[in-house]
mmCIF file of C-alpha atoms in Angstrom:
data_model
loop_
_atom_site.group_PDB
_atom_site.id
_atom_site.type_symbol
_atom_site.label_atom_id
_atom_site.label_comp_id
_atom_site.label_asym_id
_atom_site.label_seq_id
_atom_site.Cartn_x
_atom_site.Cartn_y
_atom_site.Cartn_z
ATOM 1 C CA UNK A 7 100.992 67.877 125.832
ATOM 2 C CA UNK A 8 99.748 70.853 128.087
ATOM 3 C CA UNK A 9 96.243 72.155 128.032
ATOM 4 C CA UNK A 10 94.691 75.298 129.921
ATOM 5 C CA UNK A 11 91.520 74.198 131.484
ATOM 6 C CA UNK A 12 88.749 76.555 133.083
ATOM 7 C CA UNK A 13 88.546 76.020 136.905
ATOM 8 C CA UNK A 14 85.421 74.031 137.422
ATOM 9 C CA UNK A 15 83.723 72.131 140.225
ATOM 10 C CA UNK A 16 85.649 69.011 138.980
ATOM 11 C CA UNK A 17 89.149 70.382 139.269
ATOM 12 C CA UNK A 18 89.167 73.306 141.776
ATOM 13 C CA UNK A 19 90.121 70.961 144.655
ATOM 14 C CA UNK A 20 93.151 69.834 142.493
ATOM 15 C CA UNK A 21 94.278 73.441 141.956
ATOM 16 C CA UNK A 22 93.947 74.155 145.770
ATOM 17 C CA UNK A 23 96.291 71.017 146.561
ATOM 18 C CA UNK A 24 99.038 72.099 144.174
ATOM 19 C CA UNK A 25 102.286 72.722 145.985
ATOM 20 C CA UNK A 26 105.542 74.367 145.507
ATOM 21 C CA UNK A 27 109.061 73.200 146.633
ATOM 22 C CA UNK A 28 109.946 74.557 150.103
ATOM 23 C CA UNK A 29 112.334 77.082 148.777
ATOM 24 C CA UNK A 30 109.716 78.526 146.220
ATOM 25 C CA UNK A 31 106.965 79.382 148.773
ATOM 26 C CA UNK A 32 107.681 82.918 148.697
ATOM 27 C CA UNK A 33 107.612 83.245 144.914
ATOM 28 C CA UNK A 34 104.087 82.637 144.222
ATOM 29 C CA UNK A 35 100.826 83.734 145.936
ATOM 30 C CA UNK A 36 98.818 80.605 147.339
ATOM 31 C CA UNK A 37 96.269 79.315 144.792
ATOM 32 C CA UNK A 38 93.357 79.629 147.252
ATOM 33 C CA UNK A 39 94.013 83.315 147.460
ATOM 34 C CA UNK A 40 94.267 83.833 143.785
ATOM 35 C CA UNK A 41 90.742 81.958 143.415
ATOM 36 C CA UNK A 42 89.425 84.284 146.171
ATOM 37 C CA UNK A 43 90.907 87.348 144.204
ATOM 38 C CA UNK A 44 89.148 86.183 140.997
ATOM 39 C CA UNK A 45 85.769 85.775 142.828
ATOM 40 C CA UNK A 46 86.035 89.222 144.202
ATOM 41 C CA UNK A 47 86.703 90.621 140.818
ATOM 42 C CA UNK A 48 83.752 89.108 139.304
ATOM 43 C CA UNK A 49 81.496 90.088 142.127
ATOM 44 C CA UNK A 50 82.557 93.798 142.043
ATOM 45 C CA UNK A 51 81.698 94.118 138.352
ATOM 46 C CA UNK A 52 85.435 94.311 137.468
ATOM 47 C CA UNK A 53 86.674 92.400 134.307
ATOM 48 C CA UNK A 54 87.143 89.101 135.593
ATOM 49 C CA UNK A 55 90.580 87.483 135.617
ATOM 50 C CA UNK A 56 91.371 84.468 133.567
ATOM 51 C CA UNK A 57 92.274 81.566 135.986
ATOM 52 C CA UNK A 58 93.206 78.162 134.546
ATOM 53 C CA UNK A 59 94.252 74.817 135.600
ATOM 54 C CA UNK A 60 97.280 73.648 133.864
ATOM 55 C CA UNK A 61 96.595 70.003 132.761
ATOM 56 C CA UNK A 62 98.553 67.306 131.360
ATOM 57 C CA UNK A 63 96.930 65.425 128.266
ATOM 58 C CA UNK A 64 95.350 62.913 130.567
ATOM 59 C CA UNK A 65 93.383 65.798 132.444
ATOM 60 C CA UNK A 66 95.732 65.678 135.556
ATOM 61 C CA UNK A 67 96.025 69.015 137.124
ATOM 62 C CA UNK A 68 99.693 69.871 137.339
ATOM 63 C CA UNK A 69 99.579 73.814 137.722
ATOM 64 C CA UNK A 70 97.807 77.047 137.725
ATOM 65 C CA UNK A 71 97.822 80.237 135.986
ATOM 66 C CA UNK A 72 95.764 83.628 136.204
ATOM 67 C CA UNK A 73 96.029 86.545 133.761
ATOM 68 C CA UNK A 74 93.925 89.754 133.237
ATOM 69 C CA UNK A 75 93.625 92.440 130.533
ATOM 70 C CA UNK A 76 94.311 95.870 131.874
ATOM 71 C CA UNK A 77 93.671 99.356 130.128
ATOM 72 C CA UNK A 78 96.619 101.699 130.637
ATOM 73 C CA UNK A 79 96.006 105.179 132.025
ATOM 74 C CA UNK A 80 98.223 108.244 131.055
ATOM 75 C CA UNK A 81 100.114 107.965 134.106
ATOM 76 C CA UNK A 82 100.786 103.924 133.992
ATOM 77 C CA UNK A 83 104.256 102.874 133.705
ATOM 78 C CA UNK A 84 103.644 100.728 130.371
ATOM 79 C CA UNK A 85 101.780 103.729 128.750
ATOM 80 C CA UNK A 86 104.626 106.050 129.520
ATOM 81 C CA UNK A 87 107.554 103.862 128.844
ATOM 82 C CA UNK A 88 106.243 101.945 125.869
ATOM 83 C CA UNK A 89 103.198 103.537 124.765
ATOM 84 C CA UNK A 90 101.063 100.575 125.586
ATOM 85 C CA UNK A 91 97.390 101.230 125.676
ATOM 86 C CA UNK A 92 96.390 97.985 127.214
ATOM 87 C CA UNK A 93 98.428 94.890 128.544
ATOM 88 C CA UNK A 94 97.936 91.352 129.667
ATOM 89 C CA UNK A 95 99.222 90.583 133.022
ATOM 90 C CA UNK A 96 100.244 87.053 133.721
ATOM 91 C CA UNK A 97 100.185 87.623 137.523
ATOM 92 C CA UNK A 98 100.120 83.877 138.707
ATOM 93 C CA UNK A 99 102.011 80.991 137.239
ATOM 94 C CA UNK A 100 103.149 77.801 139.025
ATOM 95 C CA UNK A 101 103.745 74.088 138.403
ATOM 96 C CA UNK A 102 103.244 71.630 141.244
ATOM 97 C CA UNK A 103 106.473 70.455 143.051
ATOM 98 C CA UNK A 104 105.985 66.950 141.704
ATOM 99 C CA UNK A 105 105.809 67.837 138.130
ATOM 100 C CA UNK A 106 108.777 70.392 137.944
ATOM 101 C CA UNK A 107 111.853 69.924 135.949
ATOM 102 C CA UNK A 108 110.007 67.895 133.191
ATOM 103 C CA UNK A 109 109.522 70.745 130.607
ATOM 104 C CA UNK A 110 105.737 71.324 131.777
ATOM 105 C CA UNK A 111 106.558 74.903 132.857
ATOM 106 C CA UNK A 112 107.732 75.909 129.360
ATOM 107 C CA UNK A 113 104.915 74.064 127.605
ATOM 108 C CA UNK A 114 102.359 75.810 129.867
ATOM 109 C CA UNK A 115 103.945 79.046 129.062
ATOM 110 C CA UNK A 116 103.798 78.592 125.316
ATOM 111 C CA UNK A 117 100.058 77.693 125.637
ATOM 112 C CA UNK A 118 99.401 80.785 127.732
ATOM 113 C CA UNK A 119 101.418 83.017 125.297
ATOM 114 C CA UNK A 120 99.348 81.349 122.360
ATOM 115 C CA UNK A 121 96.217 82.170 124.216
ATOM 116 C CA UNK A 122 96.995 85.761 125.009
ATOM 117 C CA UNK A 123 97.975 86.296 121.284
ATOM 118 C CA UNK A 124 94.609 85.476 120.442
ATOM 119 C CA UNK A 125 93.348 88.558 122.455
ATOM 120 C CA UNK A 126 90.587 86.597 124.647
ATOM 121 C CA UNK A 127 89.470 90.072 126.218
ATOM 122 C CA UNK A 128 90.699 92.279 123.434
ATOM 123 C CA UNK A 129 93.691 93.630 121.754
ATOM 124 C CA UNK A 130 96.801 94.520 123.925
ATOM 125 C CA UNK A 131 100.259 95.755 123.270
ATOM 126 C CA UNK A 132 102.175 93.595 125.538
ATOM 127 C CA UNK A 133 102.174 90.870 128.045
ATOM 128 C CA UNK A 134 103.672 91.575 131.436
ATOM 129 C CA UNK A 135 105.109 89.319 134.203
ATOM 130 C CA UNK A 136 106.633 89.807 137.593
ATOM 131 C CA UNK A 137 109.135 87.588 139.429
ATOM 132 C CA UNK A 138 111.449 87.857 142.341
ATOM 133 C CA UNK A 139 114.906 88.837 141.357
ATOM 134 C CA UNK A 140 116.215 85.723 143.097
ATOM 135 C CA UNK A 141 114.130 83.331 141.042
ATOM 136 C CA UNK A 142 116.665 82.422 138.467
ATOM 137 C CA UNK A 143 114.689 79.587 137.076
ATOM 138 C CA UNK A 144 111.636 82.027 136.351
ATOM 139 C CA UNK A 145 114.100 84.460 134.901
ATOM 140 C CA UNK A 146 115.623 82.020 132.440
ATOM 141 C CA UNK A 147 112.170 80.679 131.338
ATOM 142 C CA UNK A 148 110.658 84.137 130.655
ATOM 143 C CA UNK A 149 113.712 85.672 128.827
ATOM 144 C CA UNK A 150 113.970 82.423 126.666
ATOM 145 C CA UNK A 151 110.354 82.954 125.675
ATOM 146 C CA UNK A 152 111.103 86.691 124.567
ATOM 147 C CA UNK A 153 110.259 88.603 127.719
ATOM 148 C CA UNK A 154 112.596 91.440 128.402
ATOM 149 C CA UNK A 155 113.330 92.840 131.903
ATOM 150 C CA UNK A 156 112.261 96.513 132.051
ATOM 151 C CA UNK A 157 114.530 97.575 134.861
ATOM 152 C CA UNK A 158 111.390 98.581 136.871
ATOM 153 C CA UNK A 159 110.379 96.828 140.089
ATOM 154 C CA UNK A 160 106.943 96.353 141.113
ATOM 155 C CA UNK A 161 107.355 96.180 144.860
ATOM 156 C CA UNK A 162 110.077 93.552 145.330
ATOM 157 C CA UNK A 163 109.286 91.865 141.867
ATOM 158 C CA UNK A 164 111.140 92.383 138.629
ATOM 159 C CA UNK A 165 108.948 93.481 135.804
ATOM 160 C CA UNK A 166 109.477 91.912 132.282
ATOM 161 C CA UNK A 167 107.447 92.658 129.100
ATOM 162 C CA UNK A 168 106.887 90.729 125.923
ATOM 163 C CA UNK A 169 105.800 92.975 123.186
ATOM 164 C CA UNK A 170 102.862 91.938 121.053
ATOM 165 C CA UNK A 171 103.192 94.303 118.022
#
């Protein structure tokens, strides 16, 4: 069983020590950078992101995820294309190289989606996620969970959306 745990003094080093396979390193921002970004957001009065350690039932840290809730302005893509007034962005997700291929990624995504459907920061119309078009493993996982590619690129990343309504 997989659990999402807050980042604490007890687990932050394990999060920082998570690694990807060599060919995956361009797919995900390093975890230290994500935690720095979370800190900057908190200290600048932004709505803080939601960083989590992904843990096995025994408490072992095997992955990392970070998400945020974002209000959509009139000019935002999700507002114009889908009428979304607010979305959750799942903008960091990774499973350590030693725990890949065991179904933990899918289990973690199911937990994340369950969590976001509870509207921890308020209601939202959808969940967005981005990934490199060359990352077929990510594409298969996300589409199998109901994400639909929007056809829109966010820089070099494919944008996919899961409607919550």
